[in-house]
mmCIF file of N, CA and C in Angstrom:
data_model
loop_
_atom_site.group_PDB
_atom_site.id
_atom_site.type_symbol
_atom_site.label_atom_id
_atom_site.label_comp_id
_atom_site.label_asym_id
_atom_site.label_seq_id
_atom_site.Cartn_x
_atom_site.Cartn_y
_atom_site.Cartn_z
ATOM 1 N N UNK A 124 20.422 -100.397 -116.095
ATOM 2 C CA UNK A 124 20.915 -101.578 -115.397
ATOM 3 C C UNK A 124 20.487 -102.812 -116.174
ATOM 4 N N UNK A 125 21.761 -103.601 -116.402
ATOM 5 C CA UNK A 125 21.204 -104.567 -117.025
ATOM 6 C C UNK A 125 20.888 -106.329 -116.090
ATOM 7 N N UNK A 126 20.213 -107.131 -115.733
ATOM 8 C CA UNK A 126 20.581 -108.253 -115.605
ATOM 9 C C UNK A 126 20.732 -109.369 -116.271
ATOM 10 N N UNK A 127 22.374 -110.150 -116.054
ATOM 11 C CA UNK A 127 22.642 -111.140 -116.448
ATOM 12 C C UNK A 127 22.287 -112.638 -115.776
ATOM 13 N N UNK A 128 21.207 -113.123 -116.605
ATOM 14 C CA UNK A 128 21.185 -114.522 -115.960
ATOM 15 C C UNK A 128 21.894 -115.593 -117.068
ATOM 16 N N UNK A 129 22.713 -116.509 -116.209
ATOM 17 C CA UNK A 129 23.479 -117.625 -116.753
ATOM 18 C C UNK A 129 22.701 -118.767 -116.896
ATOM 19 N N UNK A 130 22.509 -119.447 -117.406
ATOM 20 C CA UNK A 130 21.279 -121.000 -117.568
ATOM 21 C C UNK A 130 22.773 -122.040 -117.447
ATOM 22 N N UNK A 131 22.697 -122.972 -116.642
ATOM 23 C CA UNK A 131 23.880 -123.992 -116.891
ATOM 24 C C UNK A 131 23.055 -124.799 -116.966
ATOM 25 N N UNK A 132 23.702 -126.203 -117.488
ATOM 26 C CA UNK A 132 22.861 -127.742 -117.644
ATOM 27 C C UNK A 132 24.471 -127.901 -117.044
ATOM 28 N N UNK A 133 24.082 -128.627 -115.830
ATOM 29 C CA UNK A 133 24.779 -129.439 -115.209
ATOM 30 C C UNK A 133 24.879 -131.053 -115.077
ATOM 31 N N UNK A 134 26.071 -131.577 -114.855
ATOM 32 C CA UNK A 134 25.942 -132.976 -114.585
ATOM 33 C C UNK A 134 25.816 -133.444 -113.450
ATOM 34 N N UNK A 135 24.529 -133.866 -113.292
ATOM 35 C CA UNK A 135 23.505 -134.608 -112.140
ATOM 36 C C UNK A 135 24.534 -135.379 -110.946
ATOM 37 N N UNK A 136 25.064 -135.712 -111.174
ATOM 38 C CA UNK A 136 26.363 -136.217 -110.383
ATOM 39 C C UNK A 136 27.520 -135.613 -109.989
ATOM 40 N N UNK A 137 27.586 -134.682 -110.530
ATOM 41 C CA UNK A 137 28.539 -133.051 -109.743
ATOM 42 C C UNK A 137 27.676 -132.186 -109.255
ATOM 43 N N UNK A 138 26.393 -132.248 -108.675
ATOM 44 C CA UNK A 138 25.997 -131.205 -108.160
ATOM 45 C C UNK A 138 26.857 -130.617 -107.126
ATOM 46 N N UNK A 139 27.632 -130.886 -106.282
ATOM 47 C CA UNK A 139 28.509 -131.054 -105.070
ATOM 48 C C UNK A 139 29.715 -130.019 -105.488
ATOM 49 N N UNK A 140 30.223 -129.906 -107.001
ATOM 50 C CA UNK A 140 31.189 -129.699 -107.659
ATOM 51 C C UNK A 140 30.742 -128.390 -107.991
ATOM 52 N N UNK A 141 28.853 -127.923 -108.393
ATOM 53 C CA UNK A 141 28.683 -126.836 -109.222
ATOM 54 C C UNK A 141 28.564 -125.708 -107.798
ATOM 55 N N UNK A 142 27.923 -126.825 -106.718
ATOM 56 C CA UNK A 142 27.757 -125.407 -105.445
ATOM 57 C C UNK A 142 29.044 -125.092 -105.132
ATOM 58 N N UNK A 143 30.260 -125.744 -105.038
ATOM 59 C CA UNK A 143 31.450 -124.909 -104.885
ATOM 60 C C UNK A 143 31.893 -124.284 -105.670
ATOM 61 N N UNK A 144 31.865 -124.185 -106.930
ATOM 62 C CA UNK A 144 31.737 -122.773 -108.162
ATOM 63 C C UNK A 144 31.208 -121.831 -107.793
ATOM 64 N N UNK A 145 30.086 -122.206 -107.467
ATOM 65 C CA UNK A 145 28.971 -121.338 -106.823
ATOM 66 C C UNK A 145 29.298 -120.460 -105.677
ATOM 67 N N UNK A 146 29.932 -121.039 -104.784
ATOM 68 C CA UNK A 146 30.432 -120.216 -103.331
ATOM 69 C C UNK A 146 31.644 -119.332 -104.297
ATOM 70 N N UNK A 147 32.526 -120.080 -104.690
ATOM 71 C CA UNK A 147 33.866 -119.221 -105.591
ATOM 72 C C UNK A 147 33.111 -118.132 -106.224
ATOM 73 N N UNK A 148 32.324 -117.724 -106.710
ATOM 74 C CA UNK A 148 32.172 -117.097 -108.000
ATOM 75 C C UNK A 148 31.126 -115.886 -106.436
ATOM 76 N N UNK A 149 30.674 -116.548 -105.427
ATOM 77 C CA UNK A 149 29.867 -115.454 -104.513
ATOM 78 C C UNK A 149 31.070 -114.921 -103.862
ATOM 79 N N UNK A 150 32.412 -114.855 -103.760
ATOM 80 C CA UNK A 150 33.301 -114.183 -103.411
ATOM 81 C C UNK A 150 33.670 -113.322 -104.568
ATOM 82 N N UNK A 151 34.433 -114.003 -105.790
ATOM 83 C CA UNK A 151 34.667 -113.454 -106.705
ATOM 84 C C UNK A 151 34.282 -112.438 -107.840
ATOM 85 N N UNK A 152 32.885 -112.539 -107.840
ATOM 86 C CA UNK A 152 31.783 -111.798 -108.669
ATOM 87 C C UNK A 152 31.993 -110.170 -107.983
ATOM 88 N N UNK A 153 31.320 -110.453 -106.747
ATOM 89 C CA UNK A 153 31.385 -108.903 -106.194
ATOM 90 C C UNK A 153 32.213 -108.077 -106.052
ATOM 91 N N UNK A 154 33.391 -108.654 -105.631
ATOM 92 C CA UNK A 154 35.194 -108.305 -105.554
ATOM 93 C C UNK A 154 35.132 -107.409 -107.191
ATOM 94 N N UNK A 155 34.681 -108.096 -108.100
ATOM 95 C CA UNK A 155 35.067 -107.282 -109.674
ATOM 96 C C UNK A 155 33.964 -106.973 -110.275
ATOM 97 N N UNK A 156 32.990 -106.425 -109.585
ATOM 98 C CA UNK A 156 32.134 -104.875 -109.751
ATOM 99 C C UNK A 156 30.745 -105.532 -110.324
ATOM 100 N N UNK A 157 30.493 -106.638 -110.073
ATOM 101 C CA UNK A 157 29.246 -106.983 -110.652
ATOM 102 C C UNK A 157 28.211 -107.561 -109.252
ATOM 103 N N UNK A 158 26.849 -106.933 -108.699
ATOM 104 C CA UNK A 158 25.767 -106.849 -108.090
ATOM 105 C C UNK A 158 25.109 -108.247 -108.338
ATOM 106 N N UNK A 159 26.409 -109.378 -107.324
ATOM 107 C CA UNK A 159 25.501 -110.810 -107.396
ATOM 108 C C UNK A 159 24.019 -110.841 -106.983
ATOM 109 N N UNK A 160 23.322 -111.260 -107.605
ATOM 110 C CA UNK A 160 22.219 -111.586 -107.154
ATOM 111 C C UNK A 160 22.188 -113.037 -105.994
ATOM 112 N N UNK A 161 22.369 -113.956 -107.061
ATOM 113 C CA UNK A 161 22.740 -115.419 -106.627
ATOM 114 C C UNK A 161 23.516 -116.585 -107.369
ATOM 115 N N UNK A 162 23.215 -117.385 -106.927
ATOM 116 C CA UNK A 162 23.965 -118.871 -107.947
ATOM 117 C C UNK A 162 22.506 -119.710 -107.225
ATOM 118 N N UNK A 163 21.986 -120.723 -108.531
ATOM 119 C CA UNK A 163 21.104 -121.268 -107.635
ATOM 120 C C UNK A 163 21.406 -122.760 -108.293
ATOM 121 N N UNK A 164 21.121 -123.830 -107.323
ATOM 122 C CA UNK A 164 21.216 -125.339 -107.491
ATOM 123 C C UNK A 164 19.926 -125.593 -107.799
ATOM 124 N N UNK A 165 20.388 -127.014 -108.385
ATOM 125 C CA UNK A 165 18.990 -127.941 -108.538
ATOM 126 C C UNK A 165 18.538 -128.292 -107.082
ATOM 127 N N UNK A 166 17.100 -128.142 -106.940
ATOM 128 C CA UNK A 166 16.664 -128.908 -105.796
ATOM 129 C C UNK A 166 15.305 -129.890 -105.767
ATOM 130 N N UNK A 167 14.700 -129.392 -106.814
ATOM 131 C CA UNK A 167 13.389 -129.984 -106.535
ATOM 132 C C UNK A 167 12.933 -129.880 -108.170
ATOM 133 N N UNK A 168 12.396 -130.789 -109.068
ATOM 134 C CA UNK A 168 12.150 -130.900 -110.724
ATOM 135 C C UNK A 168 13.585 -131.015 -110.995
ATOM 136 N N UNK A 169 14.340 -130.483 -112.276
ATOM 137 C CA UNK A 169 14.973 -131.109 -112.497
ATOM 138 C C UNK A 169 16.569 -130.881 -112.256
ATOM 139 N N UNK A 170 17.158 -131.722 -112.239
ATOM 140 C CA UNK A 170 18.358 -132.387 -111.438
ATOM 141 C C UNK A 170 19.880 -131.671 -112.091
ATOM 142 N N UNK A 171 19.435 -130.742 -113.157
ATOM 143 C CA UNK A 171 20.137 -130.246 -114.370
ATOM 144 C C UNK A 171 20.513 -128.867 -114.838
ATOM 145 N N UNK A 172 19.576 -128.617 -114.410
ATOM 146 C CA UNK A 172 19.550 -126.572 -114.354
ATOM 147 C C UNK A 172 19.821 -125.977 -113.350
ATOM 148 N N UNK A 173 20.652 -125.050 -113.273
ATOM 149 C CA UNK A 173 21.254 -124.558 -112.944
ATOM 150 C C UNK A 173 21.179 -122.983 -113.150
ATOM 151 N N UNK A 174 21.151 -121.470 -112.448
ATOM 152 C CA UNK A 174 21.481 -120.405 -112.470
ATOM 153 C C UNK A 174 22.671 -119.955 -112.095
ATOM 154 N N UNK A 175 22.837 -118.638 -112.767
ATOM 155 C CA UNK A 175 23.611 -117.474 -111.590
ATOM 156 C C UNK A 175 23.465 -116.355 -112.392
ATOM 157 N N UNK A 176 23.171 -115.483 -111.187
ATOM 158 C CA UNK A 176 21.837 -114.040 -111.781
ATOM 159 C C UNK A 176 22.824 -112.976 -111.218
ATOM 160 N N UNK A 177 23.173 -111.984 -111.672
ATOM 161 C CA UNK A 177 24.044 -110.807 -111.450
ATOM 162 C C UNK A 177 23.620 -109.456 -112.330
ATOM 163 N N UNK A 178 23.431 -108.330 -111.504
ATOM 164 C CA UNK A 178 23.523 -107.309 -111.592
ATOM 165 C C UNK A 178 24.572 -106.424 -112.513
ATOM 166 N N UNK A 179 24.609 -105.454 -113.713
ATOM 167 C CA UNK A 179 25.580 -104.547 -113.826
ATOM 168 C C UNK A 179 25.108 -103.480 -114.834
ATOM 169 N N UNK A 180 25.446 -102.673 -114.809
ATOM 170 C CA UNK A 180 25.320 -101.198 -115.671
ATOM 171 C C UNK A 180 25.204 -101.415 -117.062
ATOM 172 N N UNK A 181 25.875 -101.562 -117.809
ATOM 173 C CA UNK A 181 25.809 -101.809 -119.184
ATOM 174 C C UNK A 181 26.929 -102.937 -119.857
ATOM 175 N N UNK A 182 26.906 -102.988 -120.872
ATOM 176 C CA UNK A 182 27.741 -104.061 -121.557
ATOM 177 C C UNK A 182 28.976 -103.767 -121.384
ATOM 178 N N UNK A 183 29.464 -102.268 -121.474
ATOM 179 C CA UNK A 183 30.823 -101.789 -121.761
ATOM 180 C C UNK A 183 30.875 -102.153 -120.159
ATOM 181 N N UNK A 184 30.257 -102.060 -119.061
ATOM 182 C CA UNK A 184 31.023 -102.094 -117.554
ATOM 183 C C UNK A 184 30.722 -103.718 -117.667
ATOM 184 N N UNK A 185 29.824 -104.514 -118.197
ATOM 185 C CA UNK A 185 30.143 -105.703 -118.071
ATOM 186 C C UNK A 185 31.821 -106.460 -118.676
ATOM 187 N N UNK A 186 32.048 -106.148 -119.826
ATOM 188 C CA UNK A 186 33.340 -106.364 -120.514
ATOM 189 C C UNK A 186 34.082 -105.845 -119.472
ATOM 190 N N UNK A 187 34.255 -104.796 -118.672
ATOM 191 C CA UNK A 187 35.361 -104.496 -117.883
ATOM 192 C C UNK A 187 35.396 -105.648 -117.063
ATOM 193 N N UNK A 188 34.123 -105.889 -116.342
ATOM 194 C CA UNK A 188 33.843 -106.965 -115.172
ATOM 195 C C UNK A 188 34.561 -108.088 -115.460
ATOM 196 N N UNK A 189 34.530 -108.406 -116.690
ATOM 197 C CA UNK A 189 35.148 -109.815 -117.049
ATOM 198 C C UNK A 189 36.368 -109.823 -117.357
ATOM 199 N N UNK A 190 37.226 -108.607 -117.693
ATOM 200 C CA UNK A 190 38.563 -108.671 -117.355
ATOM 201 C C UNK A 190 38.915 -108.494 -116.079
ATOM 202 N N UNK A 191 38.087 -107.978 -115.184
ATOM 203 C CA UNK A 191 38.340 -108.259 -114.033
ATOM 204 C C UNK A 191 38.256 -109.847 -113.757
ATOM 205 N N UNK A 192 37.617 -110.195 -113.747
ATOM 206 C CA UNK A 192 37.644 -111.465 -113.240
ATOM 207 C C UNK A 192 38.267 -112.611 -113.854
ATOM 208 N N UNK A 193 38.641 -112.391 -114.811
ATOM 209 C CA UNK A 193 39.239 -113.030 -115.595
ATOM 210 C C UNK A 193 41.023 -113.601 -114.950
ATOM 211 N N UNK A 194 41.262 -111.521 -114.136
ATOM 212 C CA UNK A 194 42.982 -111.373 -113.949
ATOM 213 C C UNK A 194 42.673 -111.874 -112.204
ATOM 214 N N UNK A 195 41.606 -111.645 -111.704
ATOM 215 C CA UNK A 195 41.557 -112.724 -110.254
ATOM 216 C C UNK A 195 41.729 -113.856 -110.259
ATOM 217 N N UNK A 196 42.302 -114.135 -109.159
ATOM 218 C CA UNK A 196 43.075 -115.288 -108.324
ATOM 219 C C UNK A 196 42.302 -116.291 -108.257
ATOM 220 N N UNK A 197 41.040 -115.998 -107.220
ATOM 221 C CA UNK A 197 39.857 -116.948 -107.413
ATOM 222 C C UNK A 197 39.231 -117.067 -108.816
ATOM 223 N N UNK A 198 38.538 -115.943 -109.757
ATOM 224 C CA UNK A 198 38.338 -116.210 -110.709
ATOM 225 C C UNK A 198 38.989 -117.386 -111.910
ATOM 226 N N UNK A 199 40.320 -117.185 -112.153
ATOM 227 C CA UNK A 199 41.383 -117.885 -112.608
ATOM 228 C C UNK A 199 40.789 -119.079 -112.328
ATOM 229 N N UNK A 200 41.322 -119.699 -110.597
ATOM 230 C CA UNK A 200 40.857 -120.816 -109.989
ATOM 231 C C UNK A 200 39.449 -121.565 -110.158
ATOM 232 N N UNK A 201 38.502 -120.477 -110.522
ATOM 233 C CA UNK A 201 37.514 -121.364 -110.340
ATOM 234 C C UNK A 201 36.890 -122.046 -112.215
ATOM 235 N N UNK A 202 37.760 -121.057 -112.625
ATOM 236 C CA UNK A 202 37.413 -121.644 -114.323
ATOM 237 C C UNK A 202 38.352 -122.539 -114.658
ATOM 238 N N UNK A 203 39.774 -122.856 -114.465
ATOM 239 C CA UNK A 203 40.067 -124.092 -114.535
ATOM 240 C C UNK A 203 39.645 -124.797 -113.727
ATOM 241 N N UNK A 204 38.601 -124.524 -112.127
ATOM 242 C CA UNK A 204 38.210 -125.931 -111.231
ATOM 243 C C UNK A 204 37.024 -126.426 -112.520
ATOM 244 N N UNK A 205 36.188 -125.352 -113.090
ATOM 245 C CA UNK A 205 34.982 -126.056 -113.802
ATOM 246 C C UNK A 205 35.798 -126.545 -115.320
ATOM 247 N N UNK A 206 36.974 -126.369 -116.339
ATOM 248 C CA UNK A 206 37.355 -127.163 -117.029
ATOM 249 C C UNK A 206 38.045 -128.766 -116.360
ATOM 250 N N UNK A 207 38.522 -128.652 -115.499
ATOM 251 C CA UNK A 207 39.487 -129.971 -115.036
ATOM 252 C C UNK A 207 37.837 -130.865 -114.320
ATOM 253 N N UNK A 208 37.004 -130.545 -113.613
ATOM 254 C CA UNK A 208 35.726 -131.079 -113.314
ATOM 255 C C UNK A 208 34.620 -131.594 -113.924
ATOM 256 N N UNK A 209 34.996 -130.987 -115.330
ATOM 257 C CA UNK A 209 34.223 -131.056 -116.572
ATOM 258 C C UNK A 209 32.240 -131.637 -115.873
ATOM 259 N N UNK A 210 31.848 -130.159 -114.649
ATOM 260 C CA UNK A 210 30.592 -130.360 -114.500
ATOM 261 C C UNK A 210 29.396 -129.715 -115.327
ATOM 262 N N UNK A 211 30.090 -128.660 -115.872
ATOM 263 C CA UNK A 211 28.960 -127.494 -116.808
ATOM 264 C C UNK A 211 28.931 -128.463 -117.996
ATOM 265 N N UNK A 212 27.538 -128.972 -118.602
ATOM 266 C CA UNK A 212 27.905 -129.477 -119.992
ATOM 267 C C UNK A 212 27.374 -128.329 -120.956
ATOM 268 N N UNK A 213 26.774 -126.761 -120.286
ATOM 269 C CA UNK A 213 26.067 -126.416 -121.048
ATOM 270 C C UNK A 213 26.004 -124.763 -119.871
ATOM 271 N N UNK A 214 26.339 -123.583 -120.785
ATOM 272 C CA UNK A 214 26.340 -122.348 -120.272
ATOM 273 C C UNK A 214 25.831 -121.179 -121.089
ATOM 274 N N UNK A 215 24.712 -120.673 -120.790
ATOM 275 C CA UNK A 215 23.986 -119.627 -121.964
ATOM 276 C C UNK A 215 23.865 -118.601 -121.155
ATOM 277 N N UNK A 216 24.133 -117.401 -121.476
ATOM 278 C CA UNK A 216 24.106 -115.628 -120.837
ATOM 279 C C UNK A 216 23.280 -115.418 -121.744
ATOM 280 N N UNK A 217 22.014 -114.951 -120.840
ATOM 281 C CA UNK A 217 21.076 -113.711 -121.694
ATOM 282 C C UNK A 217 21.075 -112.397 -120.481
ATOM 283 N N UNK A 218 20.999 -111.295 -121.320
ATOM 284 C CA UNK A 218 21.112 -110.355 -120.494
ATOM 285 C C UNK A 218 19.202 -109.270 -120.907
ATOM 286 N N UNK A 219 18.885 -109.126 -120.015
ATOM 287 C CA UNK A 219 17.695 -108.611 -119.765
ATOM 288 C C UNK A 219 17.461 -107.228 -118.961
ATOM 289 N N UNK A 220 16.579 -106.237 -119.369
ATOM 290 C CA UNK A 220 16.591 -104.876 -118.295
ATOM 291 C C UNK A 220 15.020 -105.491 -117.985
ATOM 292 N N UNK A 221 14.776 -104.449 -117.036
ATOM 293 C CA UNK A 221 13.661 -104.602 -116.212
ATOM 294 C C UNK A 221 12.628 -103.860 -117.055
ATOM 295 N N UNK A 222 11.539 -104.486 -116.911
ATOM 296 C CA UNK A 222 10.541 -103.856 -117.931
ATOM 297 C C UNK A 222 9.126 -103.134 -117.057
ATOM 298 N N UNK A 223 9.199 -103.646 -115.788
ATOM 299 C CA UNK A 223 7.807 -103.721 -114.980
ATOM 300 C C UNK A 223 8.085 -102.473 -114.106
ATOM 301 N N UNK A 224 8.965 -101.563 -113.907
ATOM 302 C CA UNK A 224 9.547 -100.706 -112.875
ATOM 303 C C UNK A 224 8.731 -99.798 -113.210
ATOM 304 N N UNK A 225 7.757 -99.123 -112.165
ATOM 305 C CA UNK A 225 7.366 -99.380 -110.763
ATOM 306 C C UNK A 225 6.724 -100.010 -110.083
ATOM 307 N N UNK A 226 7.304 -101.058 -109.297
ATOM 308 C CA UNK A 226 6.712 -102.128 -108.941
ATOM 309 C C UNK A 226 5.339 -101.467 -108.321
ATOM 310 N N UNK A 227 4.515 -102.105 -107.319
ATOM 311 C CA UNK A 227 3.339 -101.616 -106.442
ATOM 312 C C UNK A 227 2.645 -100.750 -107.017
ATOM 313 N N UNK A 228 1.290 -100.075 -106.208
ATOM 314 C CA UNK A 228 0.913 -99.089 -106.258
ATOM 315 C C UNK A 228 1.662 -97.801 -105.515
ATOM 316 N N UNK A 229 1.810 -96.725 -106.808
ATOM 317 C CA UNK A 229 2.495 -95.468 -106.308
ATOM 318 C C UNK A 229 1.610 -94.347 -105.599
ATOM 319 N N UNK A 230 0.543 -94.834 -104.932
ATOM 320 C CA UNK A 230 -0.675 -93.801 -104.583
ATOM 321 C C UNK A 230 -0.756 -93.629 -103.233
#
């Protein structure tokens, strides 16, 4: 299992603009096979960063994911709402597996 976290730098003055991406993409994400975690806003430090953390199997089921979402309705919709809004000035995917598993004591 891999997780994908997204880093956005947002513009401080569309925050309003990135949480409704945010709701779009918490319909849309799961609909085309990827284990949202979340989308998270700025709230408190700084005014600019931005997440969205999702769940999926490997690269090859991620590439599927994104033609999925790519040929959705909402998907479609919500990537021209963030080109015509011009709020993302800045979007980086690193993808990470879990390294610490098993959490607790197993005793």
């Amino acid at each position: 299992m891999l997780t994908c976290i997204i880093r956005y730098e947002i513009d401080p003055t569309k925050k309003a603009q990135f949480e409704k991406y945010a709701r779009n993409w918490g319909q849309a994400i799961p609909r085309c096979g990827a284990d949202l975690i979340g989308y998270f806003a700025p709230h408190e430090g700084s005014s600019t960063l931005a997440y969205g953390i999702y769940n999926i199997p490997s690269l090859a089921e991620y590439e599927a994911y994104r033609a999925r979402l790519a040929a959705d309705p909402l998907g479609r919709e919500n990537y021209e709402f963030a080109q015509t809004e011009k709020f993302l000035l800045r979007e980086d995917r690193t993808f990470l597996k879990l390294a610490s598993a098993p959490h607790g004591d197993s005793t």
